[in-house]
Every structure is written in C-alpha cells, then in structure tokens.
C-alpha cells in the first residue's frame, strides 16, 4: 500500500489556480470543497486540507500535512523555516509592490516614510536595504485605503492585475519581487515517505512543464 | 502561568521519565561511557567557545552580581562535554562521555520544539575512524529503542560533500549564507535564480542543482558518485565514508530504514564529517541528531576528533508511549 499523503491547499486566489492544475493531473476533490475543510480526492492515497495561505507553512512544518501549496510571499514573510520548498508551481503569479497615490507630491528628505502593509518583515528588509528607517503600519486588508485617508504615505501589497490600485487612484512605484505559488514539503515526510513524496513532486513538476 | 515553552512533569509521566533516565544511563554505563554533570550556568565566553557560536542567539544571558561578568545558561550540553574532554581527560587517548540535563533555549529551533528540553547524549573523543560514527549512530538507535520508539528512519549525510562542492566557488560570506539557507530549504527555484544573477558557471550550477536532488535510498550514493564526479576527491572520499557506514548499519540485525540526503547540513558550521538524524512517520521533525565535529576541541587547546548524538528525553517519552 502506498503511503497516504495530505496536501494543504491555500484558500482564495491560489486555490483558483491550483484546482485546474490538479485537474490537468487527473486529480479532483471528491467532496464539496466549499464546505468541507478536509476532502478526499479521486486518488485513493491523496487527501486535501483547505486552509488560509498563511497557515500552510505551520501545518506542513508540524507534519499535519505532508505537502502544501502557498505563496512565496507567505514563505518570505514567515521565514519558511523547517520546510523544504523544492518546486515553483508557476501559478497564481503576481508581484509584491510599493504603491502610492497618483501624482502625490514628493516628500521632504528627512520625512520618515509611513508604510501600510500586511508584510512587515519583507517591508522592513526592503527599506533597510535602501538605508531607510520607515514607520510600519500593520493592516490586515484593504491596504489601498490607507494612503487615501492619510494613514500612510505608501503601501506594500500584492498586485495582480493592478485594477484595484487604479480604481482607487494609486500607482505602483516599485516592484519588490515577483511572487508565485510554491510547493512545500514536511522534512520528516521527505525521509519517512520518500517514495510517495518524490512521486508526487515528479507529477507536479510534469504538470508545471506541461503548462509552460 | 509558566513562561512560553516551559513545562512541568507530574506523576505518572515523571516516574516514566525517571525510569527512562535510569535505563538510558545504565545502558551508556555498560557501554563504557563516563557520566558528566556540567554546570547550568557558565561564563558566556567559555560556554560559546569553539565552534558553538551558532548558540549565541539561543543562549539566555545574565550578569553575575559577584563578579559583574556575563553568564550564559547552557543551551546545549555538547560544547560543555567538549570542554570537559579537553580540560579533564586530555591524558586519555579516547574519551567517551554521556550527559543528561535540562538546557534552556531563547527560541525553539524548529516550530513545536520545546525551549527547555531535557537533553541526553553521548560523545566520543579521540577516535577518527568510522567505527566511532557507527557507534554513535547505534547508541542513538538503541536509545530510541529503550524509549519504546519504533519504526525509526535513519537520515544520513556528510557535510564534506557540500563543502567539496562550494569550496571552489570563492563566495562572499553573505552569498555563502544565502546559498546555505537555500540548500537547507531545498529551494531549487530560488537557487537557479540566484546562480544566474551571480553568473556562476554552468558546470557548477549543475553540481548544486544535483546536490538538492540527491536524496533517497542507498542508490543515491551510486548516482552521486557519477553526478558529482567533477567535484573532486574530497567529495568522493565523503561518499565512500557514507557508503561504508550505510553498509555497516544495514548489515546489523533488524536495521532501520536508511535515507541518504546529501543536502542536509545540520550544524554545518562546526560539523566536519558524517551527520545523521532519526525520524519517525507522522512526527514532523527529527527526534534525535548527531555527527562528527573534529575541530571543536581546538578552542580548548586540544584538537582531536569527536562525534556523538543527542536527543530530548521528554520528546522520546512522548513518542514512545
């Protein structure tokens, strides 16, 4: 019998791209993924858990899931310690960018920049590289609002099409990094269920190739 | 409330823990190991001496009101054993020490691990041959068996392989750190991007990518011998050592599942040879680890080969139930 593998998927934007990829590999959830948090699949030795992207590294690091799909942004922000991240799935592509109100006046040089973001670690590292000490304002959503109401000078956030930015009169001023979804692997699973894990990684790598 | 990551143990677990402690120490005693009881607190500089600088961030610090000097609470007993071996057993060619005690760490090294593990371990000093590596691995496996932990997978690697591959690159310290972190995460995508940004030669790139992929059963060693042929003699020697140890372990009665991983570099900065760890299915992280660290004694004025293993007895007890 092959080892049972639990794959953690990220809810939301990443899931929309992951399900078609699974389908192209002949794998479909065998249950209502809208309601169930844990779902069997059409593969007898693969089950899915569907959780928030930021929770995926935790589930996988503890071994509650053997494999996981999450954004590179999450891995960069939370360190991705204690995990393997061998595969770029090349889906759910977007960028992590700095944005500000269109045509906003230049700030005086001694001004301490106020940055609204849900990525404080990445943001701090990015501005530290430019020798800039910034004031971090940690938010959990609707970043675009912060500069409009004077809460922050700029924001650091994921940009996909840029439509939300444009609709709110913001412009992207700098791309910090390009982001895609990554496959992460639990360390113990890699050692104790090696054949099964390697098999799945090879199948996913093939699916990535086929889409390229 | 207790501080984060601290725990107290009450009966009956406390008795089970005490039983296990006796079983393990009896076993080491019969095997010819001397028990050392090292201080909880030492002068920070002495505690971090040698190649244990990795430990600096992990160490709780306090000021001694008597002397005004900075003290550290031990975060790992292995460097203490190395100091004891150098200071008190210099006259012996071969020294075998065992220890068991609570250590304190500022942060858990991996998610879910304790900040106050009860560390148990054995160290062998003065024995350069593979016999000592095999003895350390076997003692680790026997300790797990005594704790009732079954179906153990043994993970084996050799830091000489990675060292042999990167030594020709002449990287800056920052780049070397970056590469090390990527190798630890087996992040092929990040590494490819980093290598092309740095303009590394195609042949070197292939070696590094191969290294990430070289993990699995014993057949990995055959694949490595040919795929890493260009990396030079030190790599081939390291592979030969790994093979000899694998074969010796496999020839024993009821051997563990052996998994070889050439990109696994736990304790890279002070380890010098064979490294190993134990895993069990459905427990996300390693449960015991060890390896060779020949240089450590040099800081105490005595350079001699060393290898050993350690584990958290609290964790062994939980897994053995």
Coordinates of C-alpha atoms in Angstrom, one line a residue:
Chain A
X1 CA 0.0 0.0 0.0
X2 CA 1.3 3.5 -0.8
X3 CA 1.6 6.0 2.0
X4 CA -1.4 8.3 2.5
X5 CA -0.4 11.9 1.7
X6 CA -2.1 15.0 3.0
X7 CA -1.8 18.1 0.7
X8 CA -2.6 21.5 2.2
X9 CA -4.1 24.0 -0.3
X10 CA -4.3 27.8 0.1
X11 CA -7.9 29.2 0.0
X12 CA -8.7 32.0 -2.3
X13 CA -6.7 33.3 -5.3
X14 CA -4.2 30.5 -5.2
X15 CA -6.9 27.8 -5.0
X16 CA -8.5 29.1 -8.2
X17 CA -5.2 28.3 -10.0
X18 CA -4.4 25.1 -8.1
X19 CA -7.6 23.2 -8.8
X20 CA -7.2 23.5 -12.6
X21 CA -3.6 22.3 -12.2
X22 CA -4.8 19.3 -10.2
X23 CA -7.5 18.6 -12.8
X24 CA -4.9 18.6 -15.5
X25 CA -3.1 15.9 -13.5
X26 CA -6.3 13.9 -13.3
X27 CA -7.0 14.7 -9.7
X28 CA -10.3 16.2 -8.4
X29 CA -11.7 16.7 -4.9
X30 CA -14.2 14.0 -4.0
X31 CA -16.4 16.3 -1.9
X32 CA -17.7 19.8 -1.5
X33 CA -14.6 21.9 -1.1
X34 CA -16.9 24.9 -0.4
X35 CA -18.0 23.4 2.9
X36 CA -15.6 20.7 3.9
X37 CA -12.2 21.6 5.3
X38 CA -10.8 18.1 4.7
X39 CA -11.6 16.4 1.4
X40 CA -10.7 13.1 -0.1
X41 CA -9.7 13.1 -3.8
X42 CA -10.2 10.9 -6.8
X43 CA -6.7 9.5 -5.9
X44 CA -7.1 7.0 -3.0
X45 CA -3.8 8.0 -1.4
X46 CA -4.2 11.7 -1.5
X47 CA -6.4 13.9 0.7
X48 CA -6.7 17.7 0.7
X49 CA -7.0 20.2 3.6
X50 CA -8.0 23.7 2.5
X51 CA -6.8 26.5 4.8
X52 CA -5.6 30.1 4.8
X53 CA -2.3 30.6 2.8
X54 CA -0.5 31.9 6.0
X55 CA -1.4 28.7 7.9
X56 CA 0.0 26.4 5.2
X57 CA 3.7 26.6 6.5
X58 CA 2.6 25.8 10.0
X59 CA 0.5 22.8 9.0
X60 CA 3.4 21.5 6.9
X61 CA 6.2 22.3 9.4
X62 CA 4.3 20.3 12.2
X63 CA 3.6 17.4 9.8
X64 CA -0.2 17.9 10.0
X65 CA 0.1 18.0 6.2
X66 CA 2.9 16.3 4.2
X67 CA 2.8 18.7 1.2
X68 CA 1.4 22.3 0.9
X69 CA 0.8 24.9 -1.7
X70 CA 1.3 28.5 -0.6
X71 CA 2.6 31.8 -2.0
X72 CA 6.2 32.8 -2.0
X73 CA 5.1 36.0 -0.2
X74 CA 3.9 33.9 2.8
X75 CA 7.2 31.9 2.9
X76 CA 9.3 35.1 2.7
X77 CA 7.2 36.9 5.4
X78 CA 7.1 33.9 7.9
X79 CA 10.6 32.7 7.2
X80 CA 9.6 29.3 5.8
X81 CA 11.9 27.7 8.4
X82 CA 11.8 24.0 8.9
X83 CA 10.4 23.3 5.5
X84 CA 11.6 22.2 2.1
X85 CA 10.4 24.3 -0.9
X86 CA 11.6 22.3 -3.9
X87 CA 9.1 23.3 -6.6
X88 CA 7.9 26.6 -8.2
X89 CA 4.3 25.8 -9.4
X90 CA 4.3 28.9 -11.6
X91 CA 0.7 29.6 -10.8
X92 CA -1.1 32.4 -9.1
X93 CA 1.6 34.8 -10.3
X94 CA 1.6 38.4 -9.1
X95 CA 4.1 40.8 -7.6
X96 CA 4.8 42.4 -4.3
X97 CA 5.0 46.2 -4.9
X98 CA 5.2 49.6 -3.4
X99 CA 2.3 51.9 -4.4
X100 CA 1.2 55.4 -3.6
X101 CA -1.5 58.0 -4.5
X102 CA -1.1 59.0 -8.1
X103 CA 0.7 62.4 -8.5
X104 CA 1.4 62.7 -4.8
X105 CA 3.8 65.4 -4.0
X106 CA 7.5 64.5 -3.2
X107 CA 8.1 64.1 0.5
X108 CA 10.8 66.2 2.2
X109 CA 14.1 64.2 2.6
X110 CA 14.0 64.0 6.4
X111 CA 10.4 62.7 6.4
X112 CA 10.0 59.3 8.0
X113 CA 8.0 57.3 5.5
X114 CA 4.8 55.6 6.8
X115 CA 4.2 52.3 5.2
X116 CA 0.9 50.3 5.5
X117 CA 1.3 46.6 4.8
X118 CA 0.5 43.1 6.0
X119 CA 4.1 42.1 5.2
X120 CA 6.1 43.9 7.9
X121 CA 9.2 41.6 7.7
X122 CA 9.5 41.9 3.9
X123 CA 8.8 45.6 4.0
X124 CA 11.4 46.3 6.7
X125 CA 14.0 44.3 4.9
X126 CA 13.2 46.1 1.6
X127 CA 13.6 49.6 3.0
X128 CA 16.5 48.7 5.2
X129 CA 18.4 47.7 2.0
X130 CA 17.9 51.4 0.9
X131 CA 19.0 52.6 4.3
X132 CA 15.6 53.9 5.1
X133 CA 14.0 53.7 8.5
X134 CA 10.3 53.5 8.0
X135 CA 7.3 53.6 10.2
X136 CA 5.4 50.4 9.8
X137 CA 1.6 50.3 10.0
X138 CA 0.4 46.7 10.1
X139 CA -3.0 46.2 8.5
X140 CA -4.9 43.0 7.6
X141 CA -6.8 44.1 4.5
X142 CA -7.9 46.9 2.2
X143 CA -4.4 48.4 2.1
X144 CA -5.4 50.8 -0.7
X145 CA -7.5 52.8 1.7
X146 CA -4.6 53.7 4.0
X147 CA -2.9 56.4 1.7
X148 CA -6.3 57.8 0.7
X149 CA -7.2 58.7 4.2
X150 CA -3.8 59.8 5.3
X151 CA -3.0 56.8 7.4
X152 CA 0.2 56.0 5.4
X153 CA 2.3 57.6 2.7
X154 CA 2.8 54.3 0.7
X155 CA 1.6 50.7 0.8
X156 CA 3.4 47.4 0.2
X157 CA 1.0 44.8 -1.1
X158 CA 0.4 42.1 -3.7
X159 CA -0.5 43.4 -7.1
X160 CA -2.2 41.1 -9.6
X161 CA -3.9 43.0 -12.4
X162 CA -3.5 46.4 -10.8
X163 CA -7.2 47.1 -11.2
X164 CA -7.8 47.7 -7.5
X165 CA -4.9 50.1 -7.4
X166 CA -6.1 52.1 -10.4
X167 CA -9.7 52.2 -9.2
X168 CA -8.6 53.8 -6.0
X169 CA -6.2 56.3 -7.8
X170 CA -3.0 54.6 -6.7
X171 CA 0.1 53.8 -8.9
X172 CA 2.7 51.1 -8.5
X173 CA 6.0 52.8 -8.0
X174 CA 8.3 49.8 -7.4
X175 CA 8.3 46.0 -7.7
X176 CA 9.9 44.4 -4.7
X177 CA 9.7 40.9 -6.0
X178 CA 7.7 38.6 -8.3
X179 CA 5.6 36.0 -6.5
X180 CA 4.3 32.6 -7.5
X181 CA 2.8 29.6 -5.6
X182 CA 5.4 27.1 -4.2
X183 CA 5.1 23.5 -3.2
X184 CA 6.4 23.0 0.4
X185 CA 7.3 19.6 1.9
X186 CA 7.5 18.4 5.5
X187 CA 11.0 17.3 6.4
X188 CA 10.1 14.1 8.2
X189 CA 7.6 13.1 5.4
X190 CA 10.5 13.5 2.9
X191 CA 12.6 11.0 4.9
X192 CA 9.9 8.5 6.0
X193 CA 7.5 8.5 3.0
X194 CA 10.2 9.2 0.5
X195 CA 9.0 7.3 -2.5
X196 CA 5.5 8.7 -2.3
X197 CA 6.7 12.3 -1.8
X198 CA 9.2 12.1 -4.6
X199 CA 6.5 10.5 -6.8
X200 CA 4.1 13.4 -6.2
X201 CA 6.8 16.1 -6.7
X202 CA 7.7 14.5 -10.0
X203 CA 4.0 14.5 -11.1
X204 CA 3.6 18.2 -10.1
X205 CA 6.8 19.1 -11.9
X206 CA 5.5 17.4 -15.0
X207 CA 2.2 19.3 -14.7
X208 CA 4.2 22.6 -14.4
X209 CA 6.2 21.7 -17.5
X210 CA 3.1 20.8 -19.5
X211 CA 1.6 24.2 -18.7
X212 CA 4.8 26.1 -19.7
Chain B
X1 CA 1.4 30.6 34.3
X2 CA 4.7 29.2 33.2
X3 CA 6.8 31.1 30.6
X4 CA 6.3 30.1 27.0
X5 CA 7.9 26.7 26.1
X6 CA 8.5 25.6 29.7
X7 CA 6.7 22.6 31.2
X8 CA 6.5 20.7 34.5
X9 CA 6.1 16.9 34.6
X10 CA 4.0 15.2 37.2
X11 CA 3.3 11.5 38.1
X12 CA 2.9 9.2 36.4
X13 CA 4.8 10.8 33.5
X14 CA 7.5 11.9 35.9
X15 CA 8.1 8.3 37.0
X16 CA 8.1 7.1 33.4
X17 CA 10.7 9.8 32.7
X18 CA 12.8 8.7 35.7
X19 CA 12.6 5.1 34.5
X20 CA 13.8 6.1 31.1
X21 CA 16.6 8.2 32.5
X22 CA 17.9 5.2 34.5
X23 CA 17.5 2.8 31.6
X24 CA 19.5 5.1 29.3
X25 CA 22.3 6.0 31.7
X26 CA 22.6 2.3 32.7
X27 CA 23.0 1.4 29.0
X28 CA 25.6 4.1 28.5
X29 CA 27.5 3.0 31.6
X30 CA 27.6 -0.6 30.5
X31 CA 28.8 0.6 27.1
X32 CA 31.8 2.3 28.8
X33 CA 30.7 5.9 28.9
X34 CA 31.6 8.3 31.8
X35 CA 28.7 10.4 33.1
X36 CA 29.4 14.1 33.4
X37 CA 27.3 16.6 35.4
X38 CA 28.1 20.0 34.0
X39 CA 27.0 23.4 35.4
X40 CA 23.7 25.0 34.5
X41 CA 25.4 28.4 34.2
X42 CA 28.9 29.2 32.9
X43 CA 30.8 32.3 31.8
X44 CA 29.3 33.2 28.5
X45 CA 32.6 33.3 26.6
X46 CA 33.5 29.8 27.8
X47 CA 30.0 28.5 27.0
X48 CA 30.2 29.8 23.5
X49 CA 33.9 28.9 22.9
X50 CA 34.9 26.9 19.9
X51 CA 32.5 26.5 17.0
X52 CA 29.4 26.8 19.1
X53 CA 28.8 30.4 18.1
X54 CA 25.6 29.3 16.5
X55 CA 24.4 29.1 20.0
X56 CA 24.9 32.7 20.9
X57 CA 21.3 33.7 19.8
X58 CA 19.9 30.7 21.6
X59 CA 21.5 31.4 24.9
X60 CA 19.8 33.1 27.9
X61 CA 22.2 35.6 29.5
X62 CA 22.5 37.1 32.9
X63 CA 25.1 39.2 34.9
X64 CA 26.9 37.6 37.8
X65 CA 26.4 40.0 40.7
X66 CA 29.6 38.7 42.4
X67 CA 32.0 39.3 39.5
X68 CA 30.0 41.5 37.2
X69 CA 30.7 39.1 34.3
X70 CA 28.3 38.0 31.7
X71 CA 27.0 34.4 32.3
X72 CA 25.0 32.1 30.0
X73 CA 22.5 29.4 30.7
X74 CA 23.5 26.3 28.8
X75 CA 21.5 25.9 25.6
X76 CA 23.3 22.7 24.5
X77 CA 25.5 20.3 26.5
X78 CA 27.7 19.1 23.6
X79 CA 30.1 22.1 23.9
X80 CA 30.3 21.5 27.6
X81 CA 31.2 17.9 27.0
X82 CA 33.9 19.1 24.6
X83 CA 35.3 21.4 27.2
X84 CA 35.3 18.7 29.9
X85 CA 37.0 16.3 27.5
X86 CA 39.8 18.8 26.7
X87 CA 40.3 20.1 30.3
X88 CA 40.0 16.9 32.3
X89 CA 40.6 14.0 30.0
X90 CA 43.5 15.3 27.9
X91 CA 45.7 12.4 29.1
X92 CA 43.4 9.7 27.7
X93 CA 43.6 8.8 24.0
X94 CA 39.9 8.0 23.8
X95 CA 37.2 9.6 26.0
X96 CA 33.6 8.6 26.0
X97 CA 31.2 10.8 27.9
X98 CA 27.5 10.8 28.4
X99 CA 25.2 13.5 29.9
X100 CA 21.6 14.2 30.8
X101 CA 20.2 17.5 31.9
X102 CA 17.8 20.3 31.2
X103 CA 19.0 23.0 28.8
X104 CA 17.4 26.3 28.0
X105 CA 16.9 28.0 24.7
X106 CA 15.8 31.5 23.9
X107 CA 13.7 30.3 20.9
X108 CA 12.7 26.8 19.9
X109 CA 15.0 25.8 16.9
X110 CA 12.0 24.4 15.0
X111 CA 8.3 25.0 15.3
X112 CA 6.8 22.9 18.1
X113 CA 10.0 22.2 19.8
X114 CA 10.5 23.0 23.5
X115 CA 12.5 25.8 24.9
X116 CA 13.6 23.6 27.8
X117 CA 14.4 20.2 26.5
X118 CA 15.9 17.6 28.8
X119 CA 19.0 16.8 26.7
X120 CA 20.5 13.3 26.7
X121 CA 23.6 12.4 24.7
X122 CA 26.9 10.6 24.2
X123 CA 30.1 11.9 22.8
X124 CA 33.2 10.0 21.7
X125 CA 36.5 12.0 21.6
X126 CA 39.8 10.9 20.1
X127 CA 38.5 8.3 17.6
X128 CA 38.9 9.4 14.0
X129 CA 37.7 6.2 12.3
X130 CA 34.2 5.4 11.0
X131 CA 33.9 2.9 13.9
X132 CA 33.1 5.9 16.2
X133 CA 30.5 7.2 13.8
X134 CA 28.8 3.8 13.7
X135 CA 29.0 3.5 17.5
X136 CA 27.3 6.9 17.9
X137 CA 24.6 6.0 15.4
X138 CA 24.0 2.7 17.1
X139 CA 23.8 4.3 20.6
X140 CA 21.2 6.7 19.2
X141 CA 19.2 3.9 17.7
X142 CA 19.4 1.9 20.9
X143 CA 18.3 4.9 23.0
X144 CA 15.2 5.3 20.8
X145 CA 14.5 1.5 21.2
X146 CA 14.9 1.8 25.0
X147 CA 12.4 4.7 24.9
X148 CA 9.9 2.4 23.0
X149 CA 10.1 4.5 19.8
X150 CA 9.7 2.1 16.8
X151 CA 9.8 2.3 13.0
X152 CA 12.7 4.8 13.0
X153 CA 14.1 6.2 9.8
X154 CA 17.8 7.0 9.9
X155 CA 18.8 10.0 7.8
X156 CA 22.5 10.1 6.8
X157 CA 24.5 12.9 5.2
X158 CA 28.1 14.2 5.1
X159 CA 29.0 17.8 5.2
X160 CA 32.1 17.1 3.2
X161 CA 30.0 16.7 0.1
X162 CA 28.6 20.2 0.3
X163 CA 32.0 21.6 1.4
X164 CA 33.7 19.9 -1.5
X165 CA 31.2 21.4 -4.0
X166 CA 31.3 25.0 -2.6
X167 CA 35.0 25.3 -1.8
X168 CA 35.8 26.2 -5.4
X169 CA 33.2 29.0 -5.7
X170 CA 35.1 31.6 -3.6
X171 CA 31.8 33.2 -2.4
X172 CA 31.5 36.2 -0.1
X173 CA 30.3 35.4 3.4
X174 CA 26.9 36.9 2.6
X175 CA 26.5 34.8 -0.6
X176 CA 27.6 31.7 1.2
X177 CA 25.0 32.3 3.9
X178 CA 22.3 32.8 1.2
X179 CA 23.3 29.6 -0.6
X180 CA 23.4 27.6 2.7
X181 CA 19.8 28.7 3.5
X182 CA 18.6 27.8 0.0
X183 CA 20.2 24.4 0.3
X184 CA 18.6 23.8 3.7
X185 CA 15.2 24.6 2.2
X186 CA 16.0 22.6 -1.0
X187 CA 14.8 25.6 -2.9
X188 CA 15.7 24.8 -6.5
X189 CA 13.7 27.7 -8.0
X190 CA 15.4 30.3 -5.7
X191 CA 18.8 28.7 -6.2
X192 CA 18.5 28.8 -10.0
X193 CA 17.6 32.5 -9.9
X194 CA 20.4 33.3 -7.5
X195 CA 23.0 31.3 -9.6
X196 CA 22.2 33.1 -12.8
X197 CA 22.2 36.5 -11.0
X198 CA 25.7 35.7 -9.7
X199 CA 26.8 34.4 -13.1
X200 CA 28.1 31.0 -11.9
X201 CA 29.5 28.6 -14.5
X202 CA 27.1 26.1 -15.9
X203 CA 29.1 23.1 -14.6
X204 CA 29.0 24.4 -11.0
X205 CA 25.3 25.2 -11.4
X206 CA 24.6 21.6 -12.3
X207 CA 26.5 20.3 -9.3
X208 CA 24.5 22.5 -6.9
X209 CA 21.2 21.5 -8.5
X210 CA 22.2 17.8 -8.4
X211 CA 23.0 18.2 -4.7
X212 CA 19.5 19.2 -3.9
X213 CA 18.1 16.2 -5.8
X214 CA 20.4 13.7 -4.2
X215 CA 18.3 12.2 -1.5
X216 CA 16.5 8.9 -1.1
X217 CA 17.6 5.3 -0.7
X218 CA 21.1 3.9 -0.9
X219 CA 21.0 4.1 -4.7
X220 CA 21.6 7.8 -4.2
X221 CA 25.2 7.1 -3.4
X222 CA 25.8 5.5 -6.8
X223 CA 24.0 8.4 -8.5
X224 CA 26.1 10.8 -6.5
X225 CA 29.4 9.2 -7.3
X226 CA 28.8 9.8 -11.0
X227 CA 26.8 13.1 -11.0
X228 CA 29.3 14.7 -8.6
X229 CA 32.4 13.2 -10.3
X230 CA 33.5 16.7 -11.3
X231 CA 33.5 18.0 -7.7
X232 CA 36.8 16.4 -6.9
X233 CA 38.4 13.9 -4.5
X234 CA 37.1 15.2 -1.1
X235 CA 33.6 14.7 -2.3
X236 CA 34.3 11.1 -3.5
X237 CA 36.0 10.4 -0.1
X238 CA 33.0 11.7 1.8
X239 CA 30.7 9.5 -0.4
X240 CA 32.9 6.4 0.3
X241 CA 32.6 7.1 4.0
X242 CA 28.9 7.4 3.8
X243 CA 28.7 4.2 1.8
X244 CA 30.8 2.3 4.4
X245 CA 28.6 3.5 7.3
X246 CA 25.4 2.6 5.4
X247 CA 26.6 -0.9 4.7
X248 CA 27.8 -1.4 8.2
X249 CA 24.4 -0.3 9.7
X250 CA 22.5 -2.3 7.1
X251 CA 24.4 -5.5 7.9
X252 CA 23.2 -5.4 11.5
X253 CA 20.2 -7.3 12.8
X254 CA 16.9 -5.5 12.2
X255 CA 18.4 -2.4 10.6
X256 CA 16.4 0.9 10.4
X257 CA 15.1 2.3 7.1
X258 CA 18.1 4.3 5.8
X259 CA 17.6 7.6 3.9
X260 CA 20.5 9.4 2.4
X261 CA 20.4 13.2 2.0
X262 CA 23.4 15.0 0.7
X263 CA 22.0 18.5 1.1
X264 CA 21.2 18.0 4.8
X265 CA 23.7 20.1 6.8
X266 CA 22.5 20.3 10.4
X267 CA 25.2 22.0 12.5
X268 CA 27.2 22.7 9.3
X269 CA 29.4 25.4 10.8
X270 CA 31.0 23.1 13.3
X271 CA 30.3 19.7 11.8
X272 CA 33.1 18.2 9.8
X273 CA 32.0 14.8 8.5
X274 CA 29.2 12.3 8.7
X275 CA 25.9 13.8 10.1
X276 CA 22.8 11.8 11.0
X277 CA 19.3 12.2 12.5
X278 CA 16.3 10.0 13.4
X279 CA 12.8 10.5 12.2
X280 CA 9.5 8.6 12.7
X281 CA 6.5 8.8 10.5
X282 CA 3.8 11.3 11.4
X283 CA 6.0 13.3 13.6
X284 CA 7.0 16.3 11.6
X285 CA 10.6 16.9 12.7
X286 CA 13.8 15.0 13.7
X287 CA 13.7 13.3 17.1
X288 CA 17.5 12.8 17.6
X289 CA 20.6 14.0 15.8
X290 CA 24.3 13.9 15.8
X291 CA 27.5 13.9 13.8
X292 CA 31.2 14.4 13.6
X293 CA 32.8 17.8 14.8
X294 CA 36.5 17.2 14.8
X295 CA 37.6 20.9 15.2
X296 CA 35.7 21.8 18.4
X297 CA 38.3 20.8 20.9
X298 CA 40.9 23.1 19.3
X299 CA 39.4 26.2 21.0
X300 CA 40.2 24.5 24.3
X301 CA 43.8 23.9 23.3
X302 CA 43.3 20.3 22.2
X303 CA 42.4 19.4 18.7
X304 CA 41.0 15.9 18.5
X305 CA 38.3 14.1 16.5
X306 CA 34.8 13.9 18.0
X307 CA 31.4 12.5 17.2
X308 CA 28.2 11.9 19.2
X309 CA 24.5 12.3 19.3
X310 CA 21.8 14.0 21.4
X311 CA 18.1 13.9 21.9
X312 CA 15.3 15.4 24.1
X313 CA 14.3 12.7 26.6
X314 CA 10.9 14.5 27.1
X315 CA 10.2 14.1 23.5
X316 CA 11.3 10.5 23.4
X317 CA 9.0 9.7 26.2
X318 CA 6.0 11.3 24.4
X319 CA 6.8 9.4 21.2
X320 CA 7.4 6.1 23.0
X321 CA 4.0 5.9 24.6

